[in-house]
């Protein structure tokens, strides 16, 4: 048995310097593995390992690009490993939280019929008017091109202009709730025990002006309770989603709460709102001027500075709630109080989608500021099912922005470390070792994630790369050692090296119940 070489190392970098200084150069000197590229010596003798496999294929010659590099579309982005680690934490917390409250996971289509979204979110919302990604109709190949409708519906249920083959008009989904309700009925979930608790995580698309934390493709965590109108479900959804942010340590979040009434009391309130705004029209921006007549509730979505003072003095919906809506709102507040959740009543919170009734809520983060300060929100939508052509069925839900929460996690909590590329890196030194290295990789992979560095770089370069990926061990092998079916196992943390037989390698790096990381197994 070879005695382990114990090498004190103060850091991973010191550890690399040690191994490349002693394992690279001296080991090469005493074995036949030194490569002409790094040492300038005559080529080494062919080994038995080489004879099993041809030496290198002709080297790769990079060709010169003839066009500018193709970049991602505007407003969309890649979630690369560093950020993906934060996403994974956010998504894991979401799944755990949903499971903890008995919500079942579903996966819904990314493309949906345009009517579902237009009738779902409301034809006068920004989402339907400006932000929908409409797909060109696809017919059979060879069909003459058909007209693509450009005019959005003017009122709920308006089919709009153009192509009458509605089944072929599709959009990329901008939100999940309408799809959830459709799936609930289409999949027969309305026939089973009620209510049905569902959750999903996935990408959504809105053609908005791209900004920091406002993307054209983003990820939402969505939960819905469909089939019961008890305000206890409103409170449950809020408690669940508050817990989601809390379990990740996201702080400085405020919960804003409001009720926007229902079809009984809202019309009367909207008239009061119009009476207030009509004499002030010339002080409003053009969009708001239009909203006064067409959809006064949307006036509260406005972010224009000139409209803010008028909004502050506008009549409050909570002063116009009917008896049942007021009672439901009181119940939600009392349940939230009993759950120990603090909230801020915000009579101007209306949310951006038309389908909400009664409770609406939103999580705002003080550090985000501006238009992008919302981490998520939701509310009750008792009129949505009927608007989609299904039997009237109550529901309440939430959509949270995974991109924004992941950003807060990285920039506020700052605790996310991307996982190592692999825990073990196999580093063959010298040519002709691909087959042996992949076999060693296979042996170790049984117990640890393992990657093999097949490149022809020097051991020093390979060790530096291994250090940067955060690997826990390096398994170093040259042709001589491959013949003897041994490797040098290098502990990237302590800097220790020891020879280990291939057969004992898995054992050497396997998690030890008592001591934690790999123990024993020396040759
Ligand atoms: P909404 O469906 O508009 O209620 O949005 C719910 C949450 O999704 C928001 O609070 C944001 O966190 C997130 N979100 C909405 N739109 C975007 C976007 N364009 N880019 C990034 N996140 C978004």
XYZ file of C-alpha atoms and ligand atoms in Angstrom:
546
model
C 0.000 0.000 0.000
C 1.305 3.448 -0.862
C 1.361 5.818 2.087
C -0.933 8.784 1.535
C 1.003 11.963 0.947
C -0.436 14.429 3.401
C -0.028 17.957 2.218
C -1.120 20.832 4.437
C -3.049 23.365 2.381
C -4.430 26.634 3.568
C -6.856 26.972 0.684
C -8.071 25.194 -2.404
C -5.664 27.257 -4.485
C -2.733 26.318 -2.287
C -3.857 22.751 -2.640
C -3.722 23.003 -6.440
C -0.301 24.564 -6.376
C 0.822 21.653 -4.248
C -0.572 18.942 -6.441
C 0.546 20.406 -9.734
C 3.974 21.137 -8.312
C 4.411 17.647 -6.985
C 1.969 15.492 -8.871
C 2.309 17.068 -12.275
C 5.995 17.650 -12.712
C 7.629 15.091 -10.387
C 5.126 12.369 -11.189
C 5.800 12.911 -14.827
C 9.476 12.683 -14.188
C 9.199 9.315 -12.491
C 6.613 7.824 -14.832
C 6.284 7.519 -18.563
C 3.349 9.890 -18.783
C 5.067 13.203 -19.488
C 3.525 14.741 -22.582
C 5.658 16.310 -25.300
C 3.365 19.349 -25.292
C 4.287 20.424 -21.766
C 7.792 19.060 -21.313
C 9.277 19.196 -24.787
C 10.668 15.698 -24.252
C 10.635 12.908 -26.846
C 7.279 11.124 -27.150
C 6.776 8.427 -24.557
C 6.554 4.745 -25.314
C 3.177 3.414 -26.409
C 1.460 1.683 -23.527
C -1.008 -1.146 -23.449
C -3.718 1.414 -22.763
C -2.937 3.217 -26.000
C -3.079 0.015 -28.017
C -6.706 -0.548 -27.062
C -7.725 2.783 -28.550
C -6.415 4.930 -31.378
C -4.580 8.058 -30.311
C -6.133 11.464 -30.812
C -8.376 12.107 -33.753
C -7.173 15.067 -35.895
C -7.215 18.253 -33.833
C -10.256 20.515 -34.035
C -9.627 23.553 -36.224
C -11.993 26.410 -35.423
C -13.564 27.932 -38.510
C -13.887 31.689 -38.879
C -17.497 32.959 -38.446
C -18.956 34.603 -41.519
C -21.963 36.256 -39.853
C -22.429 38.282 -36.655
C -23.154 36.074 -33.628
C -26.839 35.240 -33.131
C -28.111 36.522 -29.793
C -31.244 35.741 -27.751
C -34.440 37.613 -28.664
C -34.979 40.953 -26.944
C -36.463 40.714 -23.453
C -35.685 37.030 -22.942
C -32.649 35.608 -21.251
C -30.777 32.463 -20.358
C -30.884 31.299 -16.776
C -27.285 30.191 -16.401
C -26.034 27.923 -13.607
C -25.272 30.678 -11.063
C -28.811 32.051 -11.305
C -30.374 28.650 -11.894
C -29.233 27.654 -8.395
C -31.374 30.456 -6.953
C -34.286 29.429 -9.196
C -33.946 25.856 -7.921
C -34.219 27.051 -4.312
C -37.279 29.171 -5.142
C -38.969 26.371 -7.064
C -38.158 23.786 -4.421
C -39.609 26.037 -1.697
C -42.706 26.563 -3.863
C -43.257 22.843 -4.404
C -42.698 22.035 -0.732
C -45.016 24.802 0.356
C -47.769 23.741 -2.060
C -47.392 20.095 -1.053
C -47.535 21.051 2.617
C -50.997 22.528 2.064
C -52.241 19.629 -0.055
C -51.972 21.248 -3.519
C -51.459 18.909 -6.463
C -48.928 19.661 -9.152
C -50.133 20.068 -12.755
C -48.490 20.980 -16.039
C -50.486 23.017 -18.541
C -49.913 23.909 -22.217
C -47.829 26.934 -23.094
C -50.021 27.679 -26.109
C -53.708 28.362 -25.544
C -56.628 29.557 -27.699
C -56.672 33.332 -27.860
C -60.260 33.469 -26.542
C -59.290 31.736 -23.325
C -56.800 34.455 -22.509
C -58.786 37.422 -23.836
C -61.919 36.428 -22.010
C -59.941 35.272 -19.000
C -57.816 38.319 -18.315
C -60.266 40.794 -19.901
C -60.065 42.439 -23.300
C -59.178 45.857 -21.906
C -56.246 44.789 -19.772
C -52.689 45.592 -20.830
C -52.029 41.865 -20.973
C -54.690 41.345 -23.672
C -54.376 44.673 -25.477
C -50.649 45.024 -25.847
C -48.740 42.110 -24.427
C -50.111 38.957 -26.036
C -47.791 36.921 -28.224
C -50.192 35.893 -30.960
C -49.098 32.963 -33.095
C -49.782 32.912 -36.791
C -52.480 30.395 -37.663
C -51.107 27.108 -38.905
C -53.113 25.217 -41.452
C -52.138 22.259 -43.569
C -49.019 22.875 -45.629
C -50.061 24.397 -48.933
C -53.185 26.120 -47.536
C -53.452 29.721 -48.696
C -52.382 32.128 -45.957
C -55.272 33.238 -43.786
C -56.044 36.581 -42.267
C -54.569 37.146 -38.838
C -56.831 39.063 -36.531
C -55.299 42.221 -35.194
C -58.185 43.883 -33.380
C -58.607 42.733 -29.790
C -62.187 42.211 -28.572
C -64.004 45.372 -27.479
C -66.065 43.727 -24.757
C -66.199 40.454 -22.895
C -67.260 37.757 -25.322
C -66.553 39.797 -28.458
C -64.895 37.401 -30.923
C -63.065 40.253 -32.679
C -62.257 40.605 -36.374
C -60.844 38.340 -38.934
C -60.248 34.641 -39.087
C -63.295 32.653 -38.089
C -61.354 29.460 -37.489
C -60.903 30.235 -33.816
C -59.349 26.867 -33.051
C -56.272 27.822 -35.041
C -55.708 31.163 -33.303
C -53.271 30.607 -30.522
C -51.249 32.680 -28.102
C -48.338 32.068 -25.791
C -49.884 32.047 -22.331
C -49.357 35.258 -20.347
C -50.720 33.860 -17.066
C -52.027 30.607 -15.625
C -55.408 31.106 -13.988
C -57.612 30.895 -17.096
C -55.767 27.740 -18.159
C -56.182 26.256 -14.689
C -59.927 26.809 -14.768
C -60.128 25.386 -18.300
C -58.116 22.315 -17.222
C -60.285 21.873 -14.122
C -63.383 21.488 -16.272
C -61.826 19.845 -19.301
C -60.096 17.231 -17.159
C -63.247 16.502 -15.129
C -61.762 17.716 -11.853
C -65.078 19.476 -11.240
C -66.685 16.029 -10.864
C -64.581 14.961 -7.855
C -64.326 16.215 -4.275
C -64.361 19.997 -4.017
C -62.519 22.286 -3.800
C -59.589 21.250 -5.967
C -56.178 22.617 -4.986
C -53.712 22.880 -7.855
C -50.259 24.330 -8.348
C -47.817 24.709 -11.206
C -44.500 26.351 -12.077
C -43.616 27.306 -15.629
C -42.796 29.972 -18.212
C -45.169 32.768 -19.231
C -44.897 35.355 -21.996
C -45.781 39.034 -22.225
C -44.670 41.401 -24.949
C -43.963 44.268 -22.582
C -41.162 46.813 -22.758
C -38.170 44.915 -21.357
C -36.647 46.353 -18.187
C -34.734 45.177 -15.179
C -36.880 42.354 -13.691
C -39.486 42.705 -16.416
C -38.933 40.099 -19.072
C -40.850 38.879 -22.067
C -40.450 35.314 -20.835
C -40.587 34.795 -17.090
C -41.429 32.013 -14.654
C -44.395 32.002 -12.292
C -45.340 29.839 -9.332
C -49.089 29.505 -9.419
C -51.592 28.073 -6.908
C -55.363 27.884 -7.294
C -58.263 26.626 -5.172
C -61.250 26.001 -7.428
C -64.761 24.989 -6.374
C -65.513 26.779 -3.087
C -66.227 30.402 -2.230
C -65.316 30.352 1.462
C -63.076 33.292 2.417
C -61.072 30.735 4.407
C -59.504 29.680 1.086
C -58.511 33.262 0.342
C -56.732 33.343 3.693
C -55.193 29.916 3.059
C -53.726 30.990 -0.290
C -52.270 34.105 1.336
C -50.837 32.139 4.250
C -49.317 29.546 1.882
C -47.665 32.138 -0.322
C -46.500 34.290 2.569
C -44.899 31.119 3.958
C -43.207 30.562 0.590
C -41.396 33.902 0.830
C -40.748 33.455 4.536
C -39.147 30.016 4.271
C -36.570 31.439 1.837
C -35.769 34.291 4.219
C -37.067 37.013 1.864
C -37.529 40.053 4.093
C -38.861 43.597 3.663
C -42.006 42.325 1.959
C -45.351 43.968 2.594
C -48.673 42.268 2.026
C -51.181 44.652 0.443
C -54.847 43.715 0.727
C -58.097 44.948 -0.780
C -61.547 43.810 -1.840
C -62.875 44.890 -5.230
C -66.417 43.694 -4.663
C -68.459 41.601 -7.051
C -71.012 42.007 -9.836
C -73.574 43.286 -7.305
C -71.657 46.179 -5.777
C -68.925 46.952 -8.290
C -71.130 48.532 -11.005
C -72.371 51.104 -8.511
C -68.809 51.845 -7.437
C -67.656 52.176 -11.049
C -70.330 54.792 -11.629
C -69.075 56.700 -8.586
C -65.574 56.478 -10.013
C -66.699 57.802 -13.399
C -68.587 60.661 -11.733
C -65.372 61.583 -9.925
C -63.057 61.319 -12.941
C -65.193 62.790 -15.758
C -64.689 66.426 -14.737
C -60.926 65.748 -14.387
C -60.405 64.102 -17.775
C -58.166 66.820 -19.202
C -55.687 66.224 -16.370
C -55.331 62.536 -17.290
C -53.014 60.853 -19.766
C -54.693 59.578 -22.995
C -54.894 55.960 -21.784
C -56.655 56.994 -18.587
C -59.025 59.309 -20.461
C -60.166 56.280 -22.421
C -60.358 54.120 -19.297
C -62.786 56.529 -17.587
C -65.456 55.472 -20.093
C -64.353 51.975 -21.055
C -63.015 50.361 -17.874
C -62.706 52.724 -14.905
C -61.196 50.151 -12.520
C -58.116 49.987 -14.747
C -57.465 53.660 -13.875
C -55.739 52.297 -10.788
C -53.184 50.442 -12.938
C -51.831 53.761 -14.168
C -48.234 54.601 -13.311
C -48.199 58.092 -14.919
C -47.094 60.723 -12.353
C -49.756 63.214 -13.504
C -52.561 60.764 -12.604
C -51.313 59.831 -9.114
C -52.745 62.772 -7.084
C -56.161 62.270 -8.678
C -56.018 58.577 -7.902
C -55.184 59.259 -4.252
C -58.379 61.274 -3.826
C -60.652 58.897 -5.811
C -63.600 57.104 -4.127
C -62.593 53.885 -2.368
C -64.136 50.574 -3.357
C -64.133 49.417 0.256
C -66.667 52.178 1.037
C -69.010 50.721 -1.595
C -68.955 46.974 -0.837
C -72.294 45.144 -0.598
C -73.117 43.226 2.593
C -71.838 39.776 1.497
C -68.607 41.229 0.023
C -67.981 43.280 3.166
C -68.613 40.239 5.370
C -66.265 38.083 3.265
C -63.572 40.756 3.484
C -63.929 40.963 7.269
C -63.580 37.200 7.479
C -60.389 37.198 5.372
C -58.867 39.930 7.553
C -59.790 38.140 10.739
C -58.312 34.832 9.492
C -55.095 36.562 8.466
C -54.915 38.190 11.897
C -55.405 34.798 13.538
C -52.566 33.402 11.388
C -50.326 36.229 12.607
C -49.956 37.804 9.154
C -49.541 41.545 8.941
C -51.136 43.297 5.998
C -51.670 46.821 4.759
C -55.098 47.772 3.444
C -54.692 49.379 0.039
C -58.015 50.540 -1.458
C -56.289 51.289 -4.780
C -55.032 47.743 -5.294
C -57.047 46.316 -8.210
C -54.520 43.965 -9.877
C -53.972 43.995 -13.613
C -56.496 41.376 -14.705
C -60.248 41.770 -15.082
C -61.375 38.492 -13.592
C -60.871 39.278 -9.930
C -63.798 39.582 -7.523
C -63.672 40.385 -3.815
C -60.239 39.672 -2.263
C -57.142 40.898 -4.091
C -53.665 40.913 -2.597
C -50.100 41.571 -3.599
C -46.621 41.142 -2.122
C -44.465 44.192 -2.627
C -40.778 44.381 -1.924
C -39.468 47.711 -0.740
C -36.048 47.239 -2.365
C -37.440 46.615 -5.852
C -39.260 49.921 -6.150
C -40.947 51.369 -9.215
C -43.252 49.364 -11.412
C -41.394 46.127 -10.733
C -41.911 46.030 -6.959
C -44.442 43.200 -7.014
C -43.156 39.745 -6.128
C -46.554 38.165 -6.667
C -50.226 38.554 -6.100
C -53.622 37.089 -6.602
C -57.199 37.071 -5.539
C -60.637 35.595 -5.904
C -62.206 35.117 -9.345
C -65.723 33.835 -8.854
C -66.847 35.069 -12.284
C -64.040 33.583 -14.364
C -65.453 30.106 -15.061
C -68.683 31.540 -16.487
C -66.727 34.055 -18.597
C -64.915 31.089 -20.167
C -68.196 29.332 -20.969
C -68.184 26.897 -18.046
C -70.700 26.631 -15.177
C -70.191 29.416 -12.625
C -67.632 28.156 -10.121
C -65.742 30.144 -7.490
C -61.965 30.144 -7.206
C -59.058 31.929 -5.610
C -55.375 31.874 -6.540
C -51.934 33.403 -6.611
C -49.126 33.921 -9.117
C -45.607 34.651 -7.888
C -42.688 35.810 -9.997
C -39.899 33.245 -9.696
C -37.407 35.504 -11.545
C -37.961 38.356 -9.092
C -37.922 36.174 -5.979
C -34.746 34.436 -7.199
C -33.205 37.860 -7.752
C -34.103 38.922 -4.208
C -32.687 35.679 -2.880
C -29.373 36.260 -4.618
C -29.100 39.949 -3.871
C -30.663 40.139 -0.449
C -30.178 36.792 1.248
C -26.959 36.234 -0.740
C -26.757 32.638 0.403
C -27.039 30.776 -2.858
C -23.945 28.896 -3.912
C -24.226 27.199 -7.268
C -23.739 23.467 -6.887
C -20.415 21.991 -8.054
C -20.406 20.929 -11.682
C -19.548 17.482 -10.333
C -18.308 16.333 -6.936
C -15.527 14.287 -8.463
C -13.427 15.195 -11.486
C -11.391 12.511 -13.219
C -8.247 14.052 -14.696
C -6.345 11.796 -17.084
C -2.827 13.081 -17.762
C -1.426 12.212 -21.175
C -2.812 10.834 -24.400
C -4.668 7.603 -24.955
C -6.411 7.492 -21.600
C -9.984 8.280 -22.662
C -11.218 4.726 -22.309
C -9.573 4.145 -18.903
C -10.737 7.552 -17.636
C -14.321 6.942 -18.687
C -14.233 3.556 -16.954
C -12.955 5.172 -13.747
C -15.663 7.821 -14.105
C -18.290 5.108 -14.350
C -17.018 3.437 -11.163
C -17.110 6.638 -9.110
C -20.390 7.852 -10.550
C -22.106 5.004 -8.740
C -21.717 7.013 -5.529
C -20.887 10.612 -6.518
C -21.592 12.926 -9.429
C -18.502 12.598 -11.586
C -17.198 14.341 -14.694
C -14.168 13.393 -16.765
C -11.871 16.054 -18.201
C -10.939 14.548 -21.589
C -9.154 17.691 -22.753
C -5.478 17.646 -23.635
C -4.596 20.446 -21.192
C -1.799 20.111 -18.642
C -2.571 18.750 -15.208
C -1.989 22.205 -13.764
C -4.661 23.662 -16.063
C -7.032 20.807 -15.312
C -6.541 21.254 -11.574
C -7.219 24.960 -11.819
C -10.442 24.262 -13.692
C -11.394 21.607 -11.120
C -10.911 24.123 -8.344
C -13.084 26.686 -10.082
C -15.959 24.240 -10.501
C -15.984 23.506 -6.756
C -15.239 19.769 -7.120
C -14.620 17.930 -3.857
C -12.112 15.405 -5.224
C -9.803 15.079 -8.205
C -8.963 11.608 -9.446
C -5.648 11.888 -11.268
C -4.382 9.128 -13.486
C -1.561 8.661 -15.956
C -0.910 5.802 -18.338
C 1.401 3.984 -15.975
C -1.153 4.087 -13.193
C -3.924 3.139 -15.589
C -1.965 -0.015 -16.446
C -1.827 -0.834 -12.744
C -5.503 0.128 -12.255
C -4.687 2.727 -9.611
C -5.257 6.480 -9.397
C -4.155 9.353 -7.190
C -7.139 10.558 -5.198
C -6.672 14.228 -4.388
C -8.815 15.820 -1.675
C -9.517 19.326 -2.982
C -10.234 20.664 0.487
C -7.388 19.244 2.602
C -4.935 18.869 -0.286
C -4.196 15.246 0.702
C -3.197 12.732 -1.992
C -3.234 9.001 -1.810
C -3.109 6.102 -4.219
C -6.346 4.163 -4.490
C -7.131 1.052 -6.488
C -9.931 1.453 -9.033
C -11.990 -1.157 -7.203
C -11.853 0.816 -3.949
C -12.365 4.256 -5.408
C -16.155 4.362 -5.001
C -15.761 3.341 -1.393
C -13.066 5.989 -0.874
C -15.334 8.834 -1.958
C -18.669 7.474 -0.798
C -20.529 9.448 1.854
C -19.676 8.092 5.279
C -22.580 8.115 7.759
C -20.340 9.066 10.691
C -17.435 11.043 9.267
C -19.294 12.734 6.440
C -16.959 12.647 3.452
C -14.974 9.757 1.932
C -12.804 7.783 4.294
C -10.510 4.804 3.863
C -9.977 2.818 0.713
C -6.283 3.464 0.176
C -4.412 1.020 -1.955
P -49.428 38.977 -12.560
O -49.767 37.698 -13.271
O -49.327 40.157 -13.472
O -50.266 39.196 -11.353
O -47.934 38.795 -12.029
C -47.624 38.001 -10.915
C -46.140 38.111 -10.677
O -45.424 37.605 -11.793
C -45.647 39.543 -10.526
O -45.795 39.981 -9.204
C -44.190 39.419 -10.926
O -43.415 38.978 -9.830
C -44.233 38.335 -11.968
N -44.222 38.934 -13.310
C -45.268 39.392 -14.026
N -44.869 39.872 -15.215
C -43.534 39.737 -15.252
C -42.520 40.057 -16.211
N -42.826 40.612 -17.385
N -41.218 39.773 -15.913
C -40.900 39.203 -14.727
N -41.803 38.874 -13.788
C -43.110 39.133 -14.033
